[in-house]
Amino acid sequence: MDPQVEQQLAPLRARCKDQGDIVRQLKESGAPEVDVKREVQELKNRKKELEDMILSLSPTDTFDRAKMNDLIKRRFFYDISFAIYGGITGQYDFGPMGCDLVDNMLAEWQKHFVIQERMLKVNCSILTSEVVLKASGHVDKFADYMVKDVKTGECFRLDHLIKQHFEKKLSEKKTSQEERETINRKITLLDGMTMEEMDRIVKQYDMKSPLTGNDLSDAMEFNLMFPIYIGPSGNLKGYLRPETAQGIFVNFKRLLEYNQGKLPFACAQVGNAYRNEISPRSGLLRVREFTMAEIEHFCDPDDKTHNKFDQVANTEMMLYSACAQMDGESPRKMTISEAVRGGLVANETLGYYMARIQQYLLKIGINPKKLRFRQHLNNEMAHYACDCWDAECLTSYGWIECVGCADRSAYDLSQHTKGSGVKLCIERPLKEPKMVESFIAVPDKGAIGKAFKKDAKAVQEALAALSNEDAEKMDKALTETGEYDLNGYKLTRAMIPSFKREQKKVHVEEVIPSVIEPSFGIGRVFYSLLEHSFRVREDDDKRTFFSLPAVVAPIKVSVLPLSNKQEFVPFTTKLADALTELNLLVRVDDSTGSIGRRYARTDEIAIPFGVTVDFDTVNNVPHTVTLRERDSTEQVRIPIDDVPLTVKKLADGKIQWKEVTDKWPRFIAQETTK
């Protein structure tokens, strides 16, 4: 940045580095996890202070969120659900323009990833059995803390409530300097606090409901998944899925068979996921129902190279490493090849998908100057992950995570192998065969069949999948207590009368694949795209529009007859039909308003091209029309028969507007006006 700006930022950068050094020292010395978390949270707060200062000192962004929201609502891109009944926070309905934009984004996603990478696809059930999400860890860990208004039952997310109360205290003139310092220190540590620590703060400051002033309940843990009961008996408990990934993991065995037992391969799924957010906020950025597009790339844990990495090796990316964050430095631009070869990005496959994610985001219209990839700090990253980067877009809400790209190692398949008793692994040939000892259950199949009937096969498969260690545990438990619980099935010694040890020569080894996971939050990408493409005409600040690329624009072309006289109808109909034949979504606007006003209306809903049928079209032979480009408002005069294919090529990105203006004359004015 500018030297004078850097001079202002230097103290904040130094504060980040000092705190980063403290975190490093604690980790190296093996300090207690709670101490590390506390210092990491302080680091994150200092990093945010630095980023806020950078944004405030950057060139002024003239973006007006209020104007954009007015346009979104007026032209019904999306709006709050059930608005006529007062609406529900965190739930949104997409209108005609929003639906088409999302469909086009997903269609391009399908081409860019599924087709070009030859991925498999699944479409799995939204209703998910509890046992699946118990194995994945969601049942135990997918939670936030909250309190309730004891009279109305209104719920508040605990950390948000405390922060809101403290911010109010800080704004009051009567708050002493000593008290301000104490409050600021508590805000700094808030994210790392336990539920009990936050609950003590609520009671210490006698916090009340911000809506009614009523007393608040004790803090409680709230699972963010929507619980459901499957079937009329209500005995089968489940949840609305909190992500789409688990459906892919539990089908791994069939997907592997479909792929002829070969690695690597990738599987994709697009669908809605559900999280019962306590206090949704920031519009589409934190909602209860949202669309995800997730990819699970399964690969050999000992070979994470990618055969197409050379195709993206020179892709330049803005990377914000964990080390840079801890040192108070700025993101660095480098090629993905440099990042992988230098060890910044864990492996080629992870780097390949990061580059492909960037290519996709830029293609649909994300501003490259407002895009970066931020590496997770150690405390943000799941304990099983090798490396994780978020594609973040800069919006009026700050830097927003839109796509996560993580190397999840073998965690997911390992968990479902344990939970189901079904081996989710591959068989890899050994260089030389080896002898292995197995401790195997010898079941009484008749007794198992009589006890479990239709579930007998599942029990036998679970017994066959037992590790030596688990088989030893089962034998001991059956000897001491006479029974053993295996995946919910209660086994007795009569069912498993004996175990045996045997040695055998094996030529293959069982390996659980690693998973590289790109995960897209479509709603967040959608919102970022709207912000990045929102424009106001220089000559008229009331004329607002979305400068969406043609490839994702909801409607590709408008047909605008200059007059509603009968002689204009055949030309309008011919054009609309020919364009529709090419699978282009067309909007015909034959209203009586001025052509300028009609152009403005089509611009508002991001239509990139407009065809005007004027008096010269009707009166002159050969028949020509004008073709207008939305962003530049330039127009050319073009033969009517050339319009459909030209617009199709423009909409598909096969040609650029400059090629059109080079080929046909610029339109200045009509020759005839009657």
XYZ file of C-alpha atoms in Angstrom:
674
model
C 0.000 0.000 0.000
C 0.946 3.671 -0.090
C 3.968 4.386 2.207
C 1.992 6.888 4.267
C -0.781 4.329 4.752
C 1.746 1.653 5.671
C 3.157 4.018 8.286
C -0.295 4.113 9.927
C -0.663 0.351 9.686
C 2.806 -0.483 11.048
C 1.824 -0.424 14.780
C -1.165 -2.694 14.119
C 0.978 -5.094 12.087
C 3.509 -5.169 14.931
C 0.741 -5.933 17.465
C -0.375 -8.889 15.331
C 3.182 -10.198 15.039
C 3.792 -9.904 18.784
C 0.616 -11.835 19.498
C 1.440 -14.391 16.790
C 4.803 -15.002 18.458
C 3.036 -15.617 21.788
C 0.762 -18.200 20.134
C 3.745 -19.947 18.522
C 5.626 -20.083 21.833
C 2.635 -21.551 23.649
C 2.198 -24.248 21.012
C 5.875 -25.128 20.985
C 5.934 -25.429 24.782
C 2.850 -27.673 24.837
C 0.759 -25.184 26.844
C -2.822 -26.151 27.858
C -5.307 -25.881 24.993
C -7.446 -23.315 26.828
C -4.449 -20.964 27.120
C -3.651 -21.357 23.420
C -7.283 -20.686 22.448
C -7.362 -17.530 24.573
C -4.248 -16.117 22.897
C -5.420 -17.161 19.419
C -8.655 -15.269 20.020
C -6.657 -12.180 20.949
C -4.678 -12.674 17.712
C -7.926 -12.848 15.704
C -9.166 -9.649 17.339
C -5.933 -7.832 16.507
C -6.071 -9.184 12.957
C -9.625 -7.892 12.564
C -8.564 -4.481 13.902
C -5.803 -4.428 11.261
C -8.169 -5.469 8.455
C -10.764 -2.876 9.473
C -8.078 -0.190 9.374
C -6.894 -1.369 5.942
C -10.461 -1.159 4.618
C -10.965 2.306 6.115
C -7.734 3.566 4.507
C -8.408 1.952 1.124
C -9.871 4.004 -1.758
C -13.478 4.869 -1.024
C -15.998 2.345 -2.313
C -19.113 4.129 -3.540
C -21.268 1.047 -3.078
C -24.679 1.892 -1.617
C -26.223 -1.186 0.022
C -29.570 0.565 0.579
C -29.899 1.304 -3.144
C -29.012 -2.273 -4.042
C -31.471 -3.730 -1.535
C -34.179 -1.472 -2.948
C -33.504 -2.809 -6.446
C -33.383 -6.427 -5.212
C -36.736 -6.074 -3.480
C -38.404 -4.017 -6.201
C -37.483 -6.454 -8.979
C -37.972 -9.473 -6.681
C -34.579 -11.108 -6.865
C -35.379 -12.364 -3.348
C -37.334 -11.298 -0.262
C -37.972 -12.509 3.256
C -40.249 -15.574 3.396
C -43.938 -15.169 4.286
C -43.573 -11.382 4.155
C -47.340 -10.738 4.178
C -47.464 -12.424 7.595
C -44.541 -10.460 8.955
C -41.818 -12.776 7.648
C -39.422 -15.182 9.373
C -35.855 -14.102 10.077
C -33.248 -16.196 8.301
C -35.585 -17.538 5.604
C -35.871 -16.128 2.073
C -37.931 -16.718 -1.064
C -36.242 -16.263 -4.433
C -38.249 -14.530 -7.143
C -38.068 -15.037 -10.937
C -34.745 -13.207 -11.325
C -33.174 -14.841 -8.275
C -34.245 -18.335 -9.367
C -32.825 -17.884 -12.868
C -29.568 -16.421 -11.566
C -29.050 -19.323 -9.132
C -29.965 -21.841 -11.863
C -27.411 -20.290 -14.221
C -24.729 -20.226 -11.513
C -25.336 -23.920 -10.839
C -25.440 -24.766 -14.553
C -22.026 -23.157 -14.968
C -20.830 -24.982 -11.813
C -22.008 -28.247 -13.367
C -20.057 -27.551 -16.573
C -16.965 -26.265 -14.786
C -16.625 -29.066 -12.257
C -18.873 -32.072 -12.879
C -18.529 -32.254 -16.657
C -14.974 -30.995 -17.124
C -13.630 -33.105 -14.222
C -15.801 -36.141 -15.114
C -17.280 -36.334 -11.632
C -19.959 -38.712 -10.405
C -23.186 -37.260 -8.992
C -25.639 -38.272 -6.298
C -28.874 -36.847 -4.961
C -29.327 -38.029 -1.377
C -32.152 -37.744 1.109
C -32.542 -34.565 3.131
C -34.057 -36.556 6.036
C -31.021 -38.047 7.760
C -31.043 -40.778 10.395
C -29.556 -39.850 13.754
C -27.025 -42.708 13.622
C -25.418 -41.158 10.512
C -24.971 -37.752 12.125
C -23.882 -39.371 15.395
C -21.039 -41.079 13.540
C -20.075 -37.870 11.697
C -19.884 -35.932 14.984
C -22.726 -33.490 14.273
C -24.990 -34.736 17.073
C -22.341 -34.136 19.734
C -20.539 -31.066 18.440
C -22.850 -29.066 16.158
C -24.081 -26.630 18.794
C -24.166 -23.007 19.981
C -24.981 -21.552 23.422
C -28.174 -19.616 24.108
C -30.418 -18.156 26.806
C -34.190 -17.632 26.875
C -36.482 -14.842 28.015
C -38.121 -16.624 30.997
C -41.562 -15.112 30.245
C -41.819 -14.987 26.451
C -39.487 -17.842 25.564
C -37.604 -15.648 23.048
C -34.136 -17.113 22.413
C -30.850 -15.238 22.167
C -27.460 -16.501 21.105
C -25.310 -16.093 24.197
C -22.160 -14.521 22.710
C -24.219 -12.066 20.624
C -26.271 -11.042 23.669
C -23.163 -10.374 25.784
C -21.419 -8.443 23.025
C -24.516 -6.320 22.399
C -24.810 -5.537 26.123
C -21.129 -4.610 26.377
C -21.263 -2.382 23.286
C -24.164 -0.496 24.863
C -22.172 -0.079 28.096
C -19.167 1.239 26.158
C -21.347 3.850 24.431
C -22.535 5.256 27.766
C -20.612 8.300 29.027
C -20.933 7.232 32.672
C -18.849 4.063 32.093
C -15.444 4.574 33.755
C -12.144 4.021 31.977
C -11.313 1.086 34.234
C -14.665 -0.535 33.470
C -14.122 0.072 29.721
C -10.804 -1.744 29.853
C -12.391 -4.670 31.698
C -15.235 -4.876 29.192
C -12.883 -4.699 26.198
C -10.797 -7.488 27.687
C -13.900 -9.672 28.130
C -15.039 -8.960 24.546
C -11.586 -10.000 23.348
C -11.844 -13.364 25.139
C -15.532 -13.979 24.337
C -15.099 -16.384 21.405
C -12.865 -18.670 23.428
C -15.090 -18.835 26.532
C -16.961 -21.896 27.745
C -20.720 -21.815 28.270
C -20.197 -21.628 32.046
C -17.848 -18.624 31.741
C -20.351 -16.730 29.563
C -23.211 -17.628 31.871
C -21.275 -16.118 34.811
C -20.852 -12.856 32.843
C -24.611 -12.675 32.188
C -25.308 -13.017 35.888
C -22.434 -10.708 36.965
C -23.792 -7.850 34.816
C -27.445 -8.732 35.520
C -28.240 -8.873 31.796
C -31.893 -8.887 30.748
C -33.779 -9.652 27.563
C -32.933 -6.840 25.094
C -36.524 -6.932 23.788
C -38.625 -7.022 26.955
C -36.258 -6.408 29.888
C -37.354 -9.748 31.391
C -35.006 -12.084 33.258
C -33.000 -14.637 31.290
C -32.707 -18.375 31.820
C -29.484 -20.197 32.590
C -27.294 -20.767 29.542
C -27.963 -23.948 27.588
C -26.458 -25.773 24.657
C -28.542 -25.704 21.497
C -27.948 -28.157 18.644
C -28.143 -26.285 15.358
C -29.753 -29.176 13.482
C -33.519 -29.409 12.934
C -34.729 -32.613 14.698
C -37.355 -34.770 12.982
C -39.133 -38.070 13.644
C -39.322 -40.416 10.682
C -42.449 -42.554 10.370
C -45.752 -42.549 12.272
C -44.394 -44.260 15.406
C -41.806 -41.544 16.036
C -39.267 -44.182 17.057
C -36.775 -43.398 14.307
C -35.110 -40.113 15.196
C -33.340 -37.999 12.614
C -32.464 -34.492 11.476
C -32.741 -32.316 8.403
C -29.233 -32.592 6.962
C -26.868 -29.778 8.037
C -24.704 -30.366 4.942
C -24.850 -32.493 1.798
C -21.485 -34.222 2.273
C -22.622 -37.112 4.501
C -24.814 -38.538 1.744
C -21.711 -38.923 -0.423
C -19.622 -40.524 2.335
C -22.189 -43.192 3.255
C -22.483 -44.153 -0.442
C -18.711 -44.419 -0.914
C -18.729 -48.205 -1.351
C -21.215 -48.079 -4.230
C -19.492 -45.128 -5.831
C -16.173 -46.977 -5.687
C -17.763 -50.018 -7.346
C -19.296 -47.779 -10.022
C -15.816 -46.360 -10.650
C -14.484 -49.940 -11.059
C -12.647 -49.813 -7.739
C -10.218 -47.136 -8.902
C -8.903 -44.014 -7.186
C -8.890 -41.072 -7.480
C -12.456 -40.063 -8.259
C -14.764 -37.243 -7.254
C -18.474 -37.101 -6.493
C -20.652 -33.983 -6.410
C -24.001 -33.138 -4.881
C -26.114 -29.987 -4.999
C -29.003 -29.489 -2.612
C -30.459 -27.676 0.355
C -29.087 -27.934 3.874
C -30.606 -26.722 7.138
C -29.175 -25.115 10.271
C -31.418 -23.805 13.012
C -29.501 -20.571 13.594
C -30.378 -18.960 16.928
C -30.136 -15.393 15.620
C -29.835 -15.206 11.817
C -28.446 -11.925 10.488
C -26.711 -10.202 7.566
C -29.344 -11.159 4.999
C -28.398 -14.172 2.882
C -25.076 -14.595 4.672
C -26.514 -16.409 7.712
C -29.780 -18.233 7.076
C -31.578 -21.376 8.196
C -32.101 -22.960 4.785
C -29.508 -22.683 2.054
C -28.174 -24.353 -1.075
C -24.813 -26.095 -0.994
C -22.752 -27.463 -3.867
C -20.199 -29.885 -2.483
C -17.501 -32.060 -4.027
C -15.767 -34.962 -2.323
C -12.563 -35.974 -4.118
C -11.347 -39.381 -2.892
C -7.654 -40.095 -3.298
C -4.859 -42.323 -2.026
C -3.598 -40.822 1.278
C -0.025 -41.472 0.118
C -0.473 -39.911 -3.333
C -2.206 -36.530 -3.488
C -0.759 -35.470 -6.826
C -3.222 -34.390 -9.527
C -2.832 -35.334 -13.176
C -4.164 -31.943 -14.344
C -2.207 -29.759 -11.926
C 0.094 -28.503 -14.716
C -2.960 -26.939 -16.411
C -3.481 -24.561 -13.474
C 0.106 -24.307 -12.174
C 0.585 -20.718 -13.367
C -2.743 -19.447 -11.981
C -2.028 -16.367 -9.863
C -3.934 -16.215 -6.595
C -4.128 -13.893 -3.609
C -3.185 -16.147 -0.689
C -3.483 -15.116 2.958
C -1.506 -17.746 4.823
C -1.849 -18.567 8.516
C 1.736 -17.391 9.004
C 0.990 -14.023 7.364
C -2.058 -13.590 9.600
C 0.021 -14.282 12.703
C 2.728 -11.852 11.586
C 0.295 -9.044 10.708
C 1.299 -9.187 7.033
C -0.907 -8.709 3.971
C -2.006 -11.465 1.584
C 0.518 -12.303 -1.127
C -0.073 -12.875 -4.813
C 1.662 -15.995 -6.099
C 1.046 -18.846 -8.497
C -0.563 -21.952 -7.099
C 2.515 -23.863 -8.255
C 4.741 -21.697 -6.040
C 2.351 -22.209 -3.121
C 2.312 -26.009 -3.459
C 6.026 -26.414 -4.208
C 6.882 -24.134 -1.274
C 4.713 -26.146 1.138
C 2.223 -23.333 1.760
C -0.620 -25.397 0.281
C -0.522 -29.000 1.494
C -0.679 -30.889 -1.820
C -1.367 -30.708 -5.556
C -4.982 -31.876 -5.394
C -5.912 -29.234 -2.816
C -4.069 -26.597 -4.877
C -5.732 -27.754 -8.087
C -9.210 -27.304 -6.653
C -8.323 -23.904 -5.194
C -7.279 -22.715 -8.648
C -10.400 -24.171 -10.253
C -12.593 -22.503 -7.610
C -11.008 -19.154 -8.477
C -11.531 -19.709 -12.193
C -15.214 -20.443 -11.589
C -15.789 -17.430 -9.336
C -14.142 -15.049 -11.796
C -16.103 -16.516 -14.711
C -19.464 -15.868 -13.054
C -18.508 -12.272 -12.217
C -16.800 -12.101 -8.806
C -14.464 -9.067 -8.732
C -10.847 -10.369 -8.734
C -9.787 -7.390 -6.588
C -12.285 -8.517 -3.924
C -11.299 -12.178 -3.809
C -8.695 -13.907 -1.668
C -7.974 -17.361 -0.234
C -7.423 -17.358 3.526
C -5.784 -20.287 5.272
C -7.369 -21.482 8.509
C -5.406 -20.875 11.681
C -4.685 -24.029 13.677
C -7.514 -23.431 16.129
C -10.027 -22.899 13.298
C -9.093 -26.072 11.472
C -10.777 -29.337 12.405
C -8.417 -31.642 14.312
C -8.514 -34.191 11.481
C -7.838 -31.731 8.629
C -4.405 -31.455 6.989
C -5.011 -28.020 5.469
C -7.975 -25.737 4.790
C -8.433 -22.550 2.738
C -11.518 -20.358 2.382
C -12.313 -18.396 -0.755
C -13.417 -15.083 0.757
C -15.222 -12.262 -1.053
C -15.090 -8.668 0.151
C -18.583 -7.225 0.611
C -20.120 -4.360 2.570
C -20.237 -6.835 5.488
C -16.459 -7.357 5.269
C -14.613 -10.462 4.073
C -17.149 -13.301 3.748
C -16.323 -16.997 3.458
C -18.048 -18.262 0.304
C -16.220 -21.496 -0.517
C -14.269 -23.797 1.754
C -11.582 -26.086 0.349
C -10.172 -28.604 2.821
C -8.056 -31.726 2.950
C -10.150 -33.701 5.450
C -7.706 -36.658 5.480
C -9.432 -40.031 6.115
C -11.673 -38.794 8.958
C -15.129 -39.076 7.365
C -14.832 -42.572 5.942
C -13.122 -43.753 9.155
C -16.007 -42.450 11.277
C -18.669 -44.109 9.122
C -16.681 -47.340 9.055
C -16.752 -47.350 12.874
C -20.389 -46.283 13.055
C -21.789 -48.748 10.504
C -19.375 -51.653 10.774
C -19.041 -51.573 6.963
C -15.522 -51.173 5.604
C -15.293 -47.987 3.535
C -11.844 -48.538 2.119
C -9.907 -49.596 -0.959
C -7.634 -52.563 -1.467
C -4.149 -51.531 -2.523
C -1.727 -54.181 -3.917
C 1.343 -54.809 -1.769
C 4.790 -54.852 -3.354
C 5.382 -58.180 -1.589
C 2.805 -60.441 0.109
C 2.938 -60.668 3.911
C 1.555 -62.871 6.672
C -1.015 -61.311 9.025
C -2.729 -62.681 12.125
C -6.468 -62.207 12.530
C -8.734 -62.690 15.533
C -12.092 -63.634 14.061
C -15.573 -64.099 15.512
C -17.175 -67.465 14.724
C -20.922 -66.728 14.801
C -23.833 -69.122 15.117
C -25.664 -67.945 11.982
C -28.852 -69.740 12.968
C -29.033 -67.987 16.329
C -28.274 -64.612 14.743
C -30.889 -65.171 12.041
C -33.519 -66.126 14.596
C -32.732 -63.104 16.804
C -32.361 -60.394 14.182
C -34.300 -61.733 11.158
C -34.009 -59.152 8.330
C -31.086 -57.446 10.115
C -29.075 -60.679 10.368
C -27.028 -59.885 7.256
C -26.058 -56.454 8.636
C -24.957 -58.071 11.924
C -22.825 -60.637 10.123
C -21.214 -57.942 7.957
C -20.423 -55.907 11.090
C -18.835 -58.982 12.691
C -16.729 -59.613 9.586
C -15.554 -55.980 9.622
C -14.322 -56.085 13.233
C -10.713 -55.128 13.797
C -8.549 -57.442 15.881
C -8.768 -54.959 18.767
C -12.579 -54.778 18.661
C -12.869 -58.561 18.377
C -10.701 -58.918 21.500
C -12.986 -56.448 23.348
C -16.089 -58.349 22.268
C -14.700 -61.709 23.381
C -13.778 -60.283 26.774
C -17.181 -58.612 27.246
C -19.090 -61.770 26.263
C -17.012 -63.790 28.734
C -17.449 -61.321 31.613
C -21.012 -60.053 31.108
C -22.541 -62.416 28.585
C -23.537 -59.698 26.119
C -22.065 -57.034 23.809
C -23.593 -54.086 21.944
C -22.510 -53.967 18.283
C -23.877 -50.951 16.377
C -27.111 -51.122 18.378
C -27.490 -54.915 18.138
C -27.272 -56.786 21.467
C -25.215 -59.945 20.971
C -24.934 -62.861 23.412
C -22.377 -65.633 23.857
C -24.857 -68.084 22.327
C -24.733 -66.051 19.102
C -20.918 -65.840 19.145
C -19.853 -69.091 20.808
C -16.161 -68.732 19.924
C -13.356 -66.736 18.346
C -10.368 -68.079 16.448
C -6.932 -66.879 15.498
C -5.624 -67.535 12.043
C -2.725 -66.499 9.901
C -3.000 -65.877 6.208
C -0.918 -64.510 3.411
C -2.286 -61.217 2.036
C -1.454 -59.610 -1.275
C -3.356 -56.367 -0.693
C -3.747 -53.907 2.149
C -6.886 -52.041 3.140
C -6.504 -48.261 2.953
C -9.093 -45.627 3.863
C -8.938 -42.866 1.216
C -8.342 -39.212 2.007
C -10.936 -36.633 1.010
C -10.371 -33.210 -0.552
C -13.584 -31.204 -0.153
C -14.536 -28.006 -2.013
C -17.795 -26.792 -0.438
C -19.758 -23.885 -1.988
C -22.300 -21.800 -0.100
C -24.385 -20.824 -3.128
C -26.358 -18.130 -1.281
C -23.164 -16.386 -0.156
C -21.656 -16.530 -3.643
C -24.992 -15.249 -5.021
C -25.033 -12.274 -2.629
C -21.357 -11.412 -3.210
C -21.970 -11.544 -6.959
C -24.873 -9.084 -6.660
C -22.743 -6.641 -4.635
C -19.790 -6.931 -7.013
C -21.982 -6.345 -10.074
C -24.201 -3.535 -8.731
C -23.816 -0.308 -10.739
C -25.234 3.233 -10.843
C -25.291 5.150 -14.153
C -22.853 8.075 -14.080
C -25.332 10.438 -15.717
C -28.300 9.469 -13.524
C -27.843 8.218 -9.947
C -31.420 6.909 -9.928
C -30.653 4.420 -12.694
C -29.253 1.332 -10.991
C -28.542 -2.056 -12.545
C -26.645 -5.316 -12.185
C -23.696 -5.799 -14.507
C -23.882 -9.601 -14.446
C -21.849 -11.540 -17.034
C -24.007 -12.900 -19.839
C -23.169 -16.483 -18.847
C -25.170 -16.164 -15.600
C -27.564 -13.292 -16.396
C -31.142 -14.469 -15.706
C -32.534 -13.258 -19.054
C -30.118 -13.068 -21.969
C -31.867 -10.659 -24.329
C -34.814 -8.292 -24.554
C -36.837 -7.532 -27.678
C -38.195 -3.986 -27.730
C -40.543 -2.845 -30.521
C -40.405 0.941 -30.792
C -44.099 1.102 -31.614
C -47.131 -1.082 -30.886
C -48.402 -0.701 -34.466
C -49.447 -3.929 -36.190
C -46.603 -3.842 -38.746
C -44.054 -4.234 -35.931
C -45.587 -7.487 -34.612
C -44.200 -9.933 -37.246
C -40.632 -8.729 -36.681
C -40.961 -8.891 -32.880
C -42.476 -12.380 -33.050
C -39.852 -13.632 -35.524
C -36.995 -12.415 -33.349
C -38.432 -13.742 -30.081
C -39.142 -17.180 -31.601
C -35.697 -17.463 -33.226
C -33.916 -16.509 -30.008
C -36.047 -18.926 -27.962
C -35.220 -21.715 -30.447
C -31.591 -21.301 -29.381
C -32.602 -21.850 -25.728
C -32.125 -18.189 -24.852
C -34.472 -16.715 -22.263
C -36.123 -13.706 -23.932
C -38.147 -10.827 -22.510
C -40.451 -8.921 -24.884
C -41.305 -5.429 -23.659
C -43.928 -3.891 -25.960
C -45.248 -1.411 -23.394
C -45.921 2.168 -24.363
C -43.132 3.741 -22.290
C -40.205 5.539 -23.892
C -37.386 3.373 -25.200
C -35.007 4.914 -22.637
C -37.283 3.922 -19.786
C -37.641 0.421 -21.197
C -33.862 0.085 -21.513
C -33.580 1.116 -17.856
C -36.101 -1.569 -16.832
C -34.207 -4.295 -18.683
C -30.899 -3.077 -17.229
C -32.305 -3.372 -13.705
C -32.819 -7.111 -14.143
C -29.330 -7.495 -15.681
C -30.379 -8.315 -19.269
C -27.046 -7.957 -21.126
C -28.371 -7.432 -24.667
C -31.354 -5.615 -26.131
C -32.749 -5.819 -29.674
C -34.845 -2.854 -30.795
C -37.293 -3.129 -33.689
C -37.611 0.444 -35.023
C -39.106 2.204 -38.043
C -36.015 1.490 -40.155
C -36.621 -2.231 -39.504
C -40.126 -1.978 -40.939
C -39.445 0.461 -43.792
C -36.065 -0.592 -45.170
C -34.905 -3.698 -46.990
C -32.890 -5.651 -46.048
C -34.490 -5.558 -42.599
C -32.144 -4.576 -39.781
C -32.495 -3.951 -36.055
C -30.318 -2.384 -33.359
C -28.414 -4.535 -30.874
C -27.524 -2.852 -27.575
C -24.992 -3.879 -24.917
C -26.079 -3.161 -21.337
C -22.885 -1.934 -19.631
C -21.566 0.400 -22.338
C -25.044 1.207 -23.764
C -23.418 1.009 -27.236
C -25.595 -0.056 -30.154
C -24.904 -1.481 -33.600
C -27.109 -1.861 -36.664
C -27.322 -5.538 -37.581
C -29.327 -7.616 -40.110
C -32.297 -9.206 -38.364
C -31.315 -12.718 -39.498
C -27.872 -12.390 -37.902
C -29.233 -11.464 -34.480
C -30.077 -14.904 -32.947
C -26.702 -16.565 -33.578
C -24.775 -13.404 -32.608
C -26.622 -13.114 -29.285
C -26.168 -16.856 -28.661
C -22.395 -16.562 -29.131
C -22.286 -13.496 -26.876
C -24.354 -15.215 -24.180
C -22.133 -18.305 -24.261
C -18.938 -16.255 -24.119
C -17.832 -17.494 -27.558
C -17.364 -13.913 -28.798
C -16.894 -10.530 -27.078
C -18.831 -7.303 -27.669
C -15.810 -5.712 -29.375
C -16.040 -8.320 -32.126
C -19.636 -7.205 -32.731
C -18.765 -3.485 -32.899
C -15.867 -4.285 -35.247
C -18.163 -6.187 -37.628
C -21.283 -3.995 -37.778
C -21.741 -0.195 -37.903
C -22.469 1.796 -34.758
C -26.064 2.962 -34.488
C -26.485 6.736 -34.230
C -30.090 7.485 -35.189
C -32.993 6.183 -37.278
C -33.308 7.266 -40.883
C -37.122 7.057 -40.765
C -39.457 7.904 -37.887
C -42.834 6.809 -39.253
